[in-house]
Amino acid sequence: MIQNLPQKDIVIFFLDDNYVEDNNLCAYCYGGYFYEGDLNDLYETIINSKLNIGLEEWMPIKWDFSSHLKDFYKKYSNVNNFEQEWNNLITKSKSIRKELMQKVSPIKILFSVFCVQKGQNVGQELMVENLFQRIGLNMTSKCLNIIMCDFEHDKSQTKKVLEDEYFNAYYKADSYFSGPLKNKNAFPSLSFSSTYFNPFLQISDIIVGCMASIVRSWLCGKNPDIFSKEIFGILKNNFVKKPSTEEIFRYGIISKPDNFKDFLISQGLL
């Protein structure tokens, strides 16, 4: 039963996902972060970072400045020279993402990736289970714990996997070291929002987008691009670690197969 807790004692894990494929391989990527301070403070940090770099507070920042993001900006912008403004934004998009990620620390990041042969319908459930296990282990039972996900369509397979596994995690938690999440004072269902409207999820989008970019390089056997490595360097100290050894893998990063760790080491990222 959920305790009667004041609003300040709510902790939210903001979760996003990404899917990567290359040749015969594909990878499911899920991750996000806890922020254990006052969400008002984090909100002010995000908004002030946007204002400092010339954006308005409603303008979403995502890892991928895609055509969909452009359409969103265009819908809500009231400038006459939109194309020029958008092109200006693209030219400084890297510095915008970098500055934002530098300002939002400290956060506690968790990331899970599962790589399989394309066409295999296995692995996604295990990857989500691994992530929910780590989220459970890092929940603070004296607080109400909520997992907020980027919006998924009601008929999407991703939403079904998330909700089915959360049902198991909350009530049964078979093989969970944390035990059932209901005993950790977790909220009994997942919450959904939109990265476009939710500034907290925009941070998750950048985290998972950066990691997915590096995963893509891992799949195709290439070096990650310089910007992804630079953002990873900012994120690195925020991954959950084993306290006694500062080990990230199996604590803040969970991967199958395990050689994702070897790839990060070979790239000088760990």
Coordinates of C-alpha atoms in Angstrom, one line a residue:
M1 CA 0.0 0.0 0.0
I2 CA 1.4 3.4 -0.9
Q3 CA 2.2 5.6 2.0
N4 CA 0.8 9.1 2.4
L5 CA 3.9 11.0 1.4
P6 CA 4.3 14.8 0.7
Q7 CA 5.2 15.8 -2.8
K8 CA 8.8 16.5 -1.9
D9 CA 9.3 12.8 -1.1
I10 CA 8.6 11.7 -4.7
V11 CA 11.5 10.3 -6.7
I12 CA 11.0 9.8 -10.5
F13 CA 13.0 7.7 -12.9
F14 CA 12.7 9.3 -16.3
L15 CA 13.0 6.5 -19.0
D16 CA 13.4 6.6 -22.8
D17 CA 14.2 4.0 -25.4
N18 CA 16.0 3.7 -28.8
Y19 CA 16.3 1.0 -31.4
V20 CA 19.4 0.5 -33.5
E21 CA 20.1 -1.9 -36.4
D22 CA 23.0 -2.5 -38.7
N23 CA 23.3 -5.2 -41.3
N24 CA 22.1 -8.4 -39.6
L25 CA 22.2 -7.1 -36.0
C26 CA 19.8 -5.0 -34.0
A27 CA 19.9 -3.6 -30.4
Y28 CA 17.2 -2.6 -28.0
C29 CA 18.3 0.3 -25.8
Y30 CA 16.6 1.6 -22.7
G31 CA 17.8 3.9 -20.0
G32 CA 17.3 7.1 -18.1
Y33 CA 18.0 8.7 -14.8
F34 CA 17.0 9.4 -11.2
Y35 CA 17.1 12.9 -9.9
E36 CA 16.9 12.8 -6.1
G37 CA 16.8 16.5 -5.4
D38 CA 13.9 18.9 -5.7
L39 CA 12.4 18.7 -9.2
N40 CA 11.8 22.4 -9.1
D41 CA 15.6 22.9 -9.0
L42 CA 16.1 20.6 -11.9
Y43 CA 13.4 22.4 -13.9
E44 CA 15.0 25.7 -13.2
T45 CA 18.4 24.3 -14.3
I46 CA 16.9 23.0 -17.6
I47 CA 15.0 26.2 -18.4
N48 CA 17.9 28.5 -17.5
S49 CA 20.2 26.5 -19.7
K50 CA 17.8 27.0 -22.6
L51 CA 17.4 30.7 -22.0
N52 CA 21.2 31.1 -21.7
I53 CA 21.7 29.7 -25.1
G54 CA 19.0 31.8 -26.8
L55 CA 16.1 29.3 -26.7
E56 CA 12.6 29.8 -25.3
E57 CA 11.7 27.6 -22.4
W58 CA 9.1 25.6 -24.3
M59 CA 11.6 24.6 -27.0
P60 CA 12.5 20.9 -26.6
I61 CA 16.1 19.7 -26.8
K62 CA 16.6 16.2 -28.1
W63 CA 19.5 14.1 -29.2
D64 CA 18.3 14.0 -32.8
F65 CA 17.3 17.4 -34.3
S66 CA 15.0 15.6 -36.7
S67 CA 12.3 16.7 -39.2
H68 CA 9.7 15.8 -36.5
L69 CA 11.4 18.2 -34.1
K70 CA 11.5 20.8 -36.8
D71 CA 7.8 20.4 -37.4
F72 CA 7.2 20.9 -33.6
Y73 CA 9.2 24.1 -33.5
K74 CA 7.5 25.4 -36.6
K75 CA 4.1 24.7 -35.2
Y76 CA 4.7 26.8 -32.0
S77 CA 7.1 29.4 -33.3
N78 CA 5.9 32.8 -34.3
V79 CA 8.9 34.0 -36.2
N80 CA 8.7 35.1 -39.8
N81 CA 12.0 33.7 -40.9
F82 CA 11.6 30.2 -39.4
E83 CA 13.9 28.4 -41.9
Q84 CA 16.8 30.7 -41.0
E85 CA 16.1 30.4 -37.3
W86 CA 16.0 26.6 -37.6
N87 CA 19.3 26.5 -39.5
N88 CA 20.9 28.7 -36.9
L89 CA 19.7 26.3 -34.2
I90 CA 21.1 23.3 -36.1
T91 CA 24.6 24.9 -36.3
K92 CA 24.7 25.3 -32.5
S93 CA 22.8 22.1 -31.6
K94 CA 25.9 20.3 -30.3
S95 CA 26.8 23.1 -27.9
I96 CA 23.2 23.3 -26.7
R97 CA 23.1 19.6 -25.9
K98 CA 26.6 19.7 -24.3
E99 CA 25.8 22.7 -22.1
L100 CA 22.5 21.2 -20.9
M101 CA 24.1 17.9 -19.9
Q102 CA 26.9 19.7 -18.1
K103 CA 24.4 21.7 -16.0
V104 CA 22.0 18.9 -14.9
S105 CA 24.5 16.9 -12.9
P106 CA 24.3 15.2 -10.5
I107 CA 21.9 12.6 -11.8
K108 CA 22.0 8.8 -11.4
I109 CA 22.0 7.1 -14.9
L110 CA 21.0 3.5 -15.7
F111 CA 21.3 2.0 -19.3
S112 CA 20.5 -1.4 -20.7
V113 CA 21.2 -2.7 -24.2
F114 CA 20.5 -6.1 -25.7
C115 CA 21.9 -7.0 -29.1
V116 CA 20.4 -9.9 -31.2
Q117 CA 20.3 -11.1 -34.8
K118 CA 17.8 -9.1 -36.8
G119 CA 14.4 -10.9 -36.9
Q120 CA 14.8 -12.6 -33.6
N121 CA 11.9 -11.7 -31.3
V122 CA 13.7 -12.3 -28.1
G123 CA 15.8 -10.1 -25.8
Q124 CA 13.6 -7.0 -25.4
E125 CA 11.9 -8.5 -22.3
L126 CA 15.2 -9.5 -20.7
M127 CA 16.7 -6.1 -21.3
V128 CA 13.7 -4.3 -19.7
E129 CA 13.8 -6.8 -16.8
N130 CA 17.5 -6.0 -16.2
L131 CA 16.8 -2.3 -16.2
F132 CA 13.8 -2.6 -13.9
Q133 CA 15.9 -4.7 -11.5
R134 CA 18.5 -1.9 -11.3
I135 CA 15.9 0.7 -10.9
G136 CA 14.4 -1.3 -8.0
L137 CA 17.8 -1.7 -6.3
N138 CA 18.3 2.1 -6.5
M139 CA 14.8 3.1 -5.3
T140 CA 14.5 4.8 -1.9
S141 CA 11.7 3.1 0.0
K142 CA 11.0 6.1 2.2
C143 CA 9.9 7.9 -1.0
L144 CA 7.2 7.3 -3.5
N145 CA 9.0 6.0 -6.6
I146 CA 7.5 6.6 -10.1
I147 CA 8.9 5.5 -13.5
M148 CA 7.9 7.9 -16.2
C149 CA 8.4 6.8 -19.8
D150 CA 8.3 8.7 -23.1
F151 CA 4.9 8.3 -24.7
E152 CA 4.2 5.0 -26.4
H153 CA 1.2 4.3 -28.6
D154 CA -1.4 2.0 -27.0
K155 CA -0.8 -0.6 -29.7
S156 CA 3.0 -0.5 -29.7
Q157 CA 5.0 -3.6 -28.8
T158 CA 7.3 -1.5 -26.7
K159 CA 4.5 -0.4 -24.4
K160 CA 3.3 -4.0 -24.0
V161 CA 6.8 -5.1 -23.1
L162 CA 7.2 -2.3 -20.6
E163 CA 3.8 -2.8 -18.9
D164 CA 4.0 -6.6 -18.8
E165 CA 7.5 -6.5 -17.2
Y166 CA 6.5 -3.8 -14.8
F167 CA 3.5 -5.8 -13.7
N168 CA 5.9 -8.7 -12.9
A169 CA 8.4 -6.3 -11.3
Y170 CA 5.8 -4.7 -9.1
Y171 CA 3.8 -7.8 -7.9
K172 CA 6.1 -10.8 -8.4
A173 CA 9.7 -9.8 -9.2
D174 CA 10.8 -13.3 -10.0
S175 CA 14.6 -13.4 -9.7
Y176 CA 14.7 -9.7 -8.7
F177 CA 17.4 -9.0 -6.1
S178 CA 15.4 -6.0 -4.9
G179 CA 12.2 -8.0 -4.3
P180 CA 8.8 -6.8 -5.6
L181 CA 8.8 -3.1 -6.4
K182 CA 5.7 -2.7 -4.3
N183 CA 7.8 -3.3 -1.3
K184 CA 10.1 -0.5 -2.4
N185 CA 7.2 1.9 -2.3
A186 CA 6.9 2.1 -6.1
F187 CA 3.9 3.4 -7.8
P188 CA 1.7 0.5 -9.0
S189 CA 1.8 1.4 -12.7
L190 CA 4.1 3.1 -15.2
S191 CA 3.5 6.8 -16.1
F192 CA 3.7 8.1 -19.7
S193 CA 4.5 11.6 -20.9
S194 CA 6.1 13.2 -24.1
T195 CA 9.6 14.3 -24.7
Y196 CA 8.3 17.2 -26.7
F197 CA 6.4 18.7 -23.7
N198 CA 8.3 17.2 -20.7
P199 CA 11.7 18.9 -20.1
F200 CA 12.8 16.1 -17.8
L201 CA 12.3 13.5 -20.5
Q202 CA 14.4 15.6 -22.8
I203 CA 17.4 14.7 -20.6
S204 CA 16.6 11.0 -20.9
D205 CA 16.3 11.4 -24.7
I206 CA 19.8 12.9 -24.9
I207 CA 21.3 10.2 -22.6
V208 CA 19.8 7.3 -24.5
G209 CA 20.4 8.9 -27.9
C210 CA 24.1 9.3 -27.1
M211 CA 24.3 5.7 -25.9
A212 CA 22.4 4.4 -28.9
S213 CA 24.9 6.3 -31.2
I214 CA 27.8 4.5 -29.5
V215 CA 25.9 1.1 -29.6
R216 CA 25.5 1.6 -33.4
S217 CA 29.3 2.0 -33.7
W218 CA 29.7 -1.1 -31.7
L219 CA 27.4 -3.1 -34.0
C220 CA 29.1 -2.0 -37.2
G221 CA 32.7 -2.1 -35.8
K222 CA 33.4 1.6 -36.2
N223 CA 34.7 4.3 -34.0
P224 CA 32.0 6.4 -32.3
D225 CA 31.8 10.0 -33.6
I226 CA 33.7 12.6 -31.6
F227 CA 30.5 14.3 -30.2
S228 CA 29.1 11.1 -28.9
K229 CA 32.3 10.4 -27.1
E230 CA 32.4 13.9 -25.7
I231 CA 28.8 13.6 -24.3
F232 CA 29.6 10.1 -22.9
G233 CA 32.6 11.7 -21.0
I234 CA 30.1 14.1 -19.4
L235 CA 27.7 11.3 -18.5
K236 CA 30.3 8.8 -17.3
N237 CA 30.6 9.9 -13.7
N238 CA 26.8 9.9 -13.4
F239 CA 26.3 6.2 -14.1
V240 CA 25.3 4.1 -11.1
K241 CA 28.5 2.4 -9.8
K242 CA 29.5 -0.3 -7.4
P243 CA 30.5 1.8 -4.3
S244 CA 33.6 -0.2 -3.4
T245 CA 35.2 -0.4 -6.9
E246 CA 33.5 2.4 -9.0
E247 CA 32.6 -0.4 -11.5
I248 CA 29.9 0.8 -13.9
F249 CA 29.2 -2.5 -15.8
R250 CA 26.4 -4.6 -14.2
Y251 CA 25.5 -1.6 -12.1
G252 CA 25.0 1.4 -14.3
I253 CA 25.3 -0.3 -17.7
I254 CA 23.9 -3.7 -18.5
S255 CA 24.6 -5.3 -21.8
K256 CA 24.2 -8.5 -23.7
P257 CA 26.6 -9.6 -25.1
D258 CA 29.1 -8.4 -22.5
N259 CA 31.7 -7.3 -25.1
F260 CA 30.1 -3.9 -25.2
K261 CA 32.3 -3.2 -22.2
D262 CA 35.4 -4.2 -24.2
F263 CA 34.3 -1.9 -27.0
L264 CA 34.1 1.1 -24.6
I265 CA 37.5 0.3 -23.2
S266 CA 39.0 0.0 -26.7
Q267 CA 37.6 3.5 -27.5
G268 CA 39.1 5.0 -24.4
L269 CA 35.7 5.7 -22.9
L270 CA 36.3 3.5 -19.8

